[in-house]
Amino acid sequence: MGLLQLFVGLFCAAAAAAFGVDPAVRISVFQEFSPAQGFSGVTQVQGFHDDTRAFLFQGSSRSVRVPDDAAGRMLQKLRGKSEFTIALTLRQEKLNSGVILSIHHGEQRLLELESSGQKSEVRLHFQTKGQQTYTEIFPYLLADNQWHKVSVSISASHVALYVDCNKIYERVVAVPLMEIPEETSFWVGQRNSAHGLFKGVMQDVQILVMPQGYITQCPDLNRTCPTCNDFHGLVQKIMELQDILAKTSSKLSLAEEKMKGLDSCYCERTCHVKGVTYREEQTWTDGCKNCTCSNGTVRCEKILCPLLECPDGTTPGYVTGTCCKECQSMCLFSEQTLVEGQRCAVHHPTAGLCQLFECRDRTMHRVASSKDCPQLTCAESDQITLTDRCCRVCRGHDFCEEENICAENSACVNLDAGASCSCKNGFRPLREDSAYCEDIDECAEGRHYCRENTQCVNTAGSFMCICHTGFIRIDDYSCTEHDECASGQHSCDDNALCFNTVGGHSCSCKPGYTGNGTVCRALCDGRCLNGGSCASPNICVCPQGFSGQNCETDIDECRTGRSTCANDTVCFNLDGGYDCRCPHGHNCTGDCVHQAKVKHSGQIWVLDSDRCSVCSCQSGRVLCRRMVCDCDNPTLDLFCCPECDPRLTSQCLHQNGLLTYSSGDTWIDSCQRCQCLQGEVDCWPLSCPPADCDFTLVPEGECCPRCVSDPCQAHTVRNDITKTCEDEHGITRFSGSSWVKHGTDCTLCQCKNGHICCSVDPMCL
């Protein structure tokens, strides 16, 4: 701990020193190339300040791709890094949805930052382990035609968004993996030649491959402590030092023991088995194994039984105390083959008599009954007639207590009319009746669950996972040097439980919630009625007009004063609402009261809070709805009805460059829903209906998950911590935990709600 405190102190002192940016860690995009030279749709303009160049991005026919030589120099600084900051100053047009910068190889987005004015979002896309694309969405509006300083800072598993020197969001995300291949393209102000076109002014666009790069924009922000990435590296170095120290100490101890052994005389090493001591090279038979004592270690080999060719009148059969079958005398009786000593009872149900016969010297001999059958205490329907005795027994009789031929590591199992042997967990049969069993070496056969940083050690009927030096135990199978759950550096939902694993963690939704652990939604008993929605466990949010735990109770708006009826009308309660009626003999105005203002009957107005919603007063009731789009109306608000916009400049091009969409059209591309709005294309992740099941997968060519019955086919599991996996040794694993199969490098096993599924990782081969 003292070493850790020393390193932290050194980091804090260095961070507090005078700040300067080494050109080797700064990627200044507009210094590497000028987008105004040779690129249409981009012009140099007055920026937020006069110290650097600013560029106006406009139009829909531009292709601002950084030249390969400049892109190569910039990407070399970013390659392999997990800590960097994207910083710039911008002024984005209202409602514009565009990409600030995009680094991608083919269809794989390695790093991309975009701002959606239509959805009021800032989206960060980057590549993680396994070449998966991770997307983090920050609800924030940059497209307001105002100047903003923007920084997105990534440090290992942390990402923070700064706007105008204010920290807006800080979140835990997947660790970025900047494995940037050759021929990677670098675009500025757009995703490609036709899509994600940013419209507005950008200045000081740079990527800072350093800790706390946001302070280049805002020097007054706190930078006195190390970053998450710094601390991860620090902890790793300390663990390496501890590992070296432990290995050195172990070697010294081993050397001392060997030196002590030089002074001692030779002692014969013996073996102790089942209370018997065997000398060196002594052999013996143990069940179905031939064993030898070798240097104090018992080494056994399975007995290979010869193929028997029995003469006439004999048949192969097991003899008590031996492993292999032997030729035994046999008798033929009532179309049955019996061996020496085996009995057969002949029951006469009508007379209630029974005769017992025994095979002796190849002949069936009648056995005289020496005593009467014991009186049974069970009902006659539960009495069982047996084939080897005259006396009946009750159902559930303990045959194993009468005679148990099952050897060590084999358990006797009672059946309805006899007993059989079954190998215990961790053992396999040495012959077909399972009377003799041998230990399974899970370590040698790769049938264990020891994960990385552990060593598998075989034991009788089971195995143990021993932690490597310098690692601490997580559970019976895994060891780690860091606990993401305890440190808070995990991706679990607030309503999920975090389970630490080697090199990572798993998430499981808390009771009362369902989901994949990173996203959990509430569950309500029964269901929310009358259009209600489940907000938290067993709590429904009811629509207007209903209340109760399941929204089952209609609210009487007339009694509670929630109606908009004017004073000259009478309120009548209805299911989910009310009606304003004029008393008989009165002449009512039909006026309404809305937001403390009187609206006349028949009056129509637009909501102040939503320019696309229209309300009307009808006989004392206020009714609101979305504006009806009449494209023939010359005064129509095109913002609310983009589909009525006839201008060619309001059309959009599909991602494939072959289709054209009008303003207001929507379509689906690459599991995203896209919309054209006045010439701007914005895309966001596709919303899928909830799959109310434990196991789901996304079929090839589809976007939304489907329920499956086979857990090993599932891509996503709704983990239930009560449904654990128990291996043949009785060791329990939580659902969601995963491990690399011992003895292999590429076989990954996972517990899925009580099912163990193993598969080969093709990315590992």
PDB file of C-alpha atoms in Angstrom, residues 535-700:
ATOM      1  CA  ALA A 535     -42.057   2.274 -14.331  1.00  0.00           C
ATOM      2  CA  SER A 536     -40.517   0.280 -11.445  1.00  0.00           C
ATOM      3  CA  PRO A 537     -41.208  -3.133  -9.878  1.00  0.00           C
ATOM      4  CA  ASN A 538     -44.965  -3.429  -9.265  1.00  0.00           C
ATOM      5  CA  ILE A 539     -45.482   0.308  -9.882  1.00  0.00           C
ATOM      6  CA  CYS A 540     -47.541   1.312 -12.934  1.00  0.00           C
ATOM      7  CA  VAL A 541     -47.624   4.785 -14.439  1.00  0.00           C
ATOM      8  CA  CYS A 542     -51.262   5.286 -15.367  1.00  0.00           C
ATOM      9  CA  PRO A 543     -52.613   7.248 -18.340  1.00  0.00           C
ATOM     10  CA  GLN A 544     -54.844  10.219 -17.823  1.00  0.00           C
ATOM     11  CA  GLY A 545     -58.153   9.209 -16.276  1.00  0.00           C
ATOM     12  CA  PHE A 546     -57.016   6.087 -14.351  1.00  0.00           C
ATOM     13  CA  SER A 547     -55.273   5.271 -11.064  1.00  0.00           C
ATOM     14  CA  GLY A 548     -54.538   2.282  -8.814  1.00  0.00           C
ATOM     15  CA  GLN A 549     -51.670  -0.205  -8.561  1.00  0.00           C
ATOM     16  CA  ASN A 550     -52.516  -1.659 -11.971  1.00  0.00           C
ATOM     17  CA  CYS A 551     -54.344   1.405 -13.332  1.00  0.00           C
ATOM     18  CA  GLU A 552     -57.594  -0.439 -12.750  1.00  0.00           C
ATOM     19  CA  THR A 553     -59.495   2.454 -11.110  1.00  0.00           C
ATOM     20  CA  ASP A 554     -61.239   5.124 -13.135  1.00  0.00           C
ATOM     21  CA  ILE A 555     -60.677   8.681 -11.804  1.00  0.00           C
ATOM     22  CA  ASP A 556     -63.807  10.711 -11.264  1.00  0.00           C
ATOM     23  CA  GLU A 557     -62.649  13.998 -12.830  1.00  0.00           C
ATOM     24  CA  CYS A 558     -65.935  15.615 -11.863  1.00  0.00           C
ATOM     25  CA  ARG A 559     -65.328  15.118  -8.110  1.00  0.00           C
ATOM     26  CA  THR A 560     -61.623  15.896  -8.133  1.00  0.00           C
ATOM     27  CA  GLY A 561     -61.884  19.122 -10.106  1.00  0.00           C
ATOM     28  CA  ARG A 562     -59.895  17.916 -13.109  1.00  0.00           C
ATOM     29  CA  SER A 563     -62.521  18.665 -15.768  1.00  0.00           C
ATOM     30  CA  THR A 564     -62.451  21.628 -18.156  1.00  0.00           C
ATOM     31  CA  CYS A 565     -66.217  22.125 -18.051  1.00  0.00           C
ATOM     32  CA  ALA A 566     -67.325  25.757 -17.812  1.00  0.00           C
ATOM     33  CA  ASN A 567     -69.598  26.877 -14.981  1.00  0.00           C
ATOM     34  CA  ASP A 568     -72.787  26.655 -17.047  1.00  0.00           C
ATOM     35  CA  THR A 569     -72.358  22.916 -17.846  1.00  0.00           C
ATOM     36  CA  VAL A 570     -72.577  19.782 -15.714  1.00  0.00           C
ATOM     37  CA  CYS A 571     -69.678  17.273 -15.567  1.00  0.00           C
ATOM     38  CA  PHE A 572     -70.516  13.570 -16.095  1.00  0.00           C
ATOM     39  CA  ASN A 573     -67.821  10.988 -15.312  1.00  0.00           C
ATOM     40  CA  LEU A 574     -66.928   8.356 -17.973  1.00  0.00           C
ATOM     41  CA  ASP A 575     -64.408   5.475 -18.051  1.00  0.00           C
ATOM     42  CA  GLY A 576     -61.037   7.160 -18.495  1.00  0.00           C
ATOM     43  CA  GLY A 577     -62.547  10.605 -18.949  1.00  0.00           C
ATOM     44  CA  TYR A 578     -65.643  12.792 -18.586  1.00  0.00           C
ATOM     45  CA  ASP A 579     -68.294  14.651 -20.532  1.00  0.00           C
ATOM     46  CA  CYS A 580     -69.653  18.220 -20.185  1.00  0.00           C
ATOM     47  CA  ARG A 581     -73.422  18.324 -20.580  1.00  0.00           C
ATOM     48  CA  CYS A 582     -75.873  21.185 -20.604  1.00  0.00           C
ATOM     49  CA  PRO A 583     -78.749  20.884 -18.075  1.00  0.00           C
ATOM     50  CA  HIS A 584     -82.209  20.514 -19.580  1.00  0.00           C
ATOM     51  CA  GLY A 585     -83.790  23.873 -20.280  1.00  0.00           C
ATOM     52  CA  HIS A 586     -80.486  25.818 -20.208  1.00  0.00           C
ATOM     53  CA  ASN A 587     -78.648  27.501 -23.064  1.00  0.00           C
ATOM     54  CA  CYS A 588     -74.950  26.637 -22.353  1.00  0.00           C
ATOM     55  CA  THR A 589     -71.961  28.293 -24.028  1.00  0.00           C
ATOM     56  CA  GLY A 590     -69.908  25.078 -24.197  1.00  0.00           C
ATOM     57  CA  ASP A 591     -66.735  27.024 -23.260  1.00  0.00           C
ATOM     58  CA  CYS A 592     -63.632  25.295 -21.860  1.00  0.00           C
ATOM     59  CA  VAL A 593     -61.031  26.143 -19.252  1.00  0.00           C
ATOM     60  CA  HIS A 594     -57.496  25.260 -20.447  1.00  0.00           C
ATOM     61  CA  GLN A 595     -54.321  26.223 -18.577  1.00  0.00           C
ATOM     62  CA  ALA A 596     -56.288  28.779 -16.523  1.00  0.00           C
ATOM     63  CA  LYS A 597     -57.636  30.421 -19.682  1.00  0.00           C
ATOM     64  CA  VAL A 598     -61.186  30.344 -21.058  1.00  0.00           C
ATOM     65  CA  LYS A 599     -61.467  28.937 -24.581  1.00  0.00           C
ATOM     66  CA  HIS A 600     -64.760  29.366 -26.465  1.00  0.00           C
ATOM     67  CA  SER A 601     -66.610  26.417 -27.878  1.00  0.00           C
ATOM     68  CA  GLY A 602     -65.293  25.694 -31.375  1.00  0.00           C
ATOM     69  CA  GLN A 603     -62.069  27.644 -30.798  1.00  0.00           C
ATOM     70  CA  ILE A 604     -58.855  26.069 -32.206  1.00  0.00           C
ATOM     71  CA  TRP A 605     -55.346  26.955 -31.037  1.00  0.00           C
ATOM     72  CA  VAL A 606     -51.731  25.684 -31.203  1.00  0.00           C
ATOM     73  CA  LEU A 607     -50.014  24.603 -27.984  1.00  0.00           C
ATOM     74  CA  ASP A 608     -47.286  26.955 -26.788  1.00  0.00           C
ATOM     75  CA  SER A 609     -45.100  23.981 -25.823  1.00  0.00           C
ATOM     76  CA  ASP A 610     -45.551  22.065 -29.107  1.00  0.00           C
ATOM     77  CA  ARG A 611     -46.016  23.907 -32.395  1.00  0.00           C
ATOM     78  CA  CYS A 612     -47.175  20.696 -34.082  1.00  0.00           C
ATOM     79  CA  SER A 613     -50.084  19.972 -31.697  1.00  0.00           C
ATOM     80  CA  VAL A 614     -53.538  21.528 -32.223  1.00  0.00           C
ATOM     81  CA  CYS A 615     -56.218  21.788 -29.508  1.00  0.00           C
ATOM     82  CA  SER A 616     -59.912  22.574 -29.774  1.00  0.00           C
ATOM     83  CA  CYS A 617     -62.790  23.257 -27.389  1.00  0.00           C
ATOM     84  CA  GLN A 618     -65.778  21.041 -28.116  1.00  0.00           C
ATOM     85  CA  SER A 619     -68.834  21.366 -25.868  1.00  0.00           C
ATOM     86  CA  GLY A 620     -66.776  22.035 -22.770  1.00  0.00           C
ATOM     87  CA  ARG A 621     -64.045  19.444 -23.469  1.00  0.00           C
ATOM     88  CA  VAL A 622     -60.490  20.180 -24.621  1.00  0.00           C
ATOM     89  CA  LEU A 623     -59.210  17.767 -27.285  1.00  0.00           C
ATOM     90  CA  CYS A 624     -55.583  17.889 -28.516  1.00  0.00           C
ATOM     91  CA  ARG A 625     -53.991  16.032 -31.425  1.00  0.00           C
ATOM     92  CA  ARG A 626     -51.081  16.219 -33.837  1.00  0.00           C
ATOM     93  CA  MET A 627     -51.518  18.639 -36.712  1.00  0.00           C
ATOM     94  CA  VAL A 628     -53.147  17.133 -39.825  1.00  0.00           C
ATOM     95  CA  CYS A 629     -50.847  17.548 -42.800  1.00  0.00           C
ATOM     96  CA  ASP A 630     -52.756  18.997 -45.759  1.00  0.00           C
ATOM     97  CA  CYS A 631     -50.079  19.448 -48.379  1.00  0.00           C
ATOM     98  CA  ASP A 632     -52.396  21.701 -50.444  1.00  0.00           C
ATOM     99  CA  ASN A 633     -52.513  24.261 -47.631  1.00  0.00           C
ATOM    100  CA  PRO A 634     -50.078  27.078 -48.600  1.00  0.00           C
ATOM    101  CA  THR A 635     -49.722  28.161 -44.930  1.00  0.00           C
ATOM    102  CA  LEU A 636     -48.755  24.670 -43.716  1.00  0.00           C
ATOM    103  CA  ASP A 637     -45.857  24.484 -41.248  1.00  0.00           C
ATOM    104  CA  LEU A 638     -43.280  22.322 -43.081  1.00  0.00           C
ATOM    105  CA  PHE A 639     -41.480  21.685 -39.794  1.00  0.00           C
ATOM    106  CA  CYS A 640     -44.484  19.664 -38.616  1.00  0.00           C
ATOM    107  CA  CYS A 641     -45.212  18.145 -42.041  1.00  0.00           C
ATOM    108  CA  PRO A 642     -41.846  17.500 -43.738  1.00  0.00           C
ATOM    109  CA  GLU A 643     -43.496  15.085 -46.188  1.00  0.00           C
ATOM    110  CA  CYS A 644     -45.211  18.079 -47.813  1.00  0.00           C
ATOM    111  CA  ASP A 645     -41.901  19.796 -48.626  1.00  0.00           C
ATOM    112  CA  PRO A 646     -41.622  19.737 -52.473  1.00  0.00           C
ATOM    113  CA  ARG A 647     -38.151  21.283 -52.701  1.00  0.00           C
ATOM    114  CA  LEU A 648     -35.392  19.156 -54.248  1.00  0.00           C
ATOM    115  CA  THR A 649     -32.994  20.517 -51.636  1.00  0.00           C
ATOM    116  CA  SER A 650     -35.150  18.815 -48.979  1.00  0.00           C
ATOM    117  CA  GLN A 651     -34.629  15.363 -50.492  1.00  0.00           C
ATOM    118  CA  CYS A 652     -32.130  12.826 -49.110  1.00  0.00           C
ATOM    119  CA  LEU A 653     -30.013  10.057 -50.631  1.00  0.00           C
ATOM    120  CA  HIS A 654     -30.063   6.488 -49.295  1.00  0.00           C
ATOM    121  CA  GLN A 655     -26.816   5.052 -47.917  1.00  0.00           C
ATOM    122  CA  ASN A 656     -26.362   2.943 -51.048  1.00  0.00           C
ATOM    123  CA  GLY A 657     -26.526   6.062 -53.226  1.00  0.00           C
ATOM    124  CA  LEU A 658     -29.249   4.577 -55.430  1.00  0.00           C
ATOM    125  CA  LEU A 659     -32.494   5.704 -53.749  1.00  0.00           C
ATOM    126  CA  THR A 660     -33.877   9.173 -53.090  1.00  0.00           C
ATOM    127  CA  TYR A 661     -36.207  10.049 -50.206  1.00  0.00           C
ATOM    128  CA  SER A 662     -38.468  13.015 -49.698  1.00  0.00           C
ATOM    129  CA  SER A 663     -38.496  15.084 -46.546  1.00  0.00           C
ATOM    130  CA  GLY A 664     -40.333  13.191 -43.803  1.00  0.00           C
ATOM    131  CA  ASP A 665     -39.628   9.717 -45.251  1.00  0.00           C
ATOM    132  CA  THR A 666     -38.162   7.074 -42.952  1.00  0.00           C
ATOM    133  CA  TRP A 667     -36.326   3.836 -43.731  1.00  0.00           C
ATOM    134  CA  ILE A 668     -34.219   1.151 -42.040  1.00  0.00           C
ATOM    135  CA  ASP A 669     -30.540   0.610 -42.825  1.00  0.00           C
ATOM    136  CA  SER A 670     -28.020  -1.524 -40.895  1.00  0.00           C
ATOM    137  CA  CYS A 671     -30.421  -1.949 -37.953  1.00  0.00           C
ATOM    138  CA  GLN A 672     -30.906   1.805 -37.673  1.00  0.00           C
ATOM    139  CA  ARG A 673     -34.010   3.853 -38.340  1.00  0.00           C
ATOM    140  CA  CYS A 674     -33.206   6.797 -40.586  1.00  0.00           C
ATOM    141  CA  GLN A 675     -35.280   9.881 -41.390  1.00  0.00           C
ATOM    142  CA  CYS A 676     -35.009  12.539 -44.031  1.00  0.00           C
ATOM    143  CA  LEU A 677     -35.927  15.995 -42.712  1.00  0.00           C
ATOM    144  CA  GLN A 678     -35.443  18.995 -45.011  1.00  0.00           C
ATOM    145  CA  GLY A 679     -32.440  17.448 -46.729  1.00  0.00           C
ATOM    146  CA  GLU A 680     -30.839  16.152 -43.517  1.00  0.00           C
ATOM    147  CA  VAL A 681     -30.437  12.442 -42.760  1.00  0.00           C
ATOM    148  CA  ASP A 682     -30.375  11.277 -39.162  1.00  0.00           C
ATOM    149  CA  CYS A 683     -30.123   7.644 -38.040  1.00  0.00           C
ATOM    150  CA  TRP A 684     -30.523   6.135 -34.580  1.00  0.00           C
ATOM    151  CA  PRO A 685     -30.616   2.565 -33.192  1.00  0.00           C
ATOM    152  CA  LEU A 686     -33.756   0.640 -34.137  1.00  0.00           C
ATOM    153  CA  SER A 687     -36.332   0.200 -31.352  1.00  0.00           C
ATOM    154  CA  CYS A 688     -37.288  -3.438 -30.873  1.00  0.00           C
ATOM    155  CA  PRO A 689     -40.304  -4.865 -29.032  1.00  0.00           C
ATOM    156  CA  PRO A 690     -39.398  -6.493 -25.715  1.00  0.00           C
ATOM    157  CA  ALA A 691     -38.761 -10.226 -25.880  1.00  0.00           C
ATOM    158  CA  ASP A 692     -40.326 -11.600 -22.701  1.00  0.00           C
ATOM    159  CA  CYS A 693     -38.170 -14.729 -22.385  1.00  0.00           C
ATOM    160  CA  ASP A 694     -34.874 -15.842 -20.889  1.00  0.00           C
ATOM    161  CA  PHE A 695     -33.001 -16.684 -24.112  1.00  0.00           C
ATOM    162  CA  THR A 696     -32.919 -14.577 -27.274  1.00  0.00           C
ATOM    163  CA  LEU A 697     -30.888 -14.347 -30.467  1.00  0.00           C
ATOM    164  CA  VAL A 698     -30.819 -12.001 -33.439  1.00  0.00           C
ATOM    165  CA  PRO A 699     -31.195 -14.126 -36.613  1.00  0.00           C
ATOM    166  CA  GLU A 700     -28.883 -13.375 -39.492  1.00  0.00           C
TER     167      GLU A 700
END
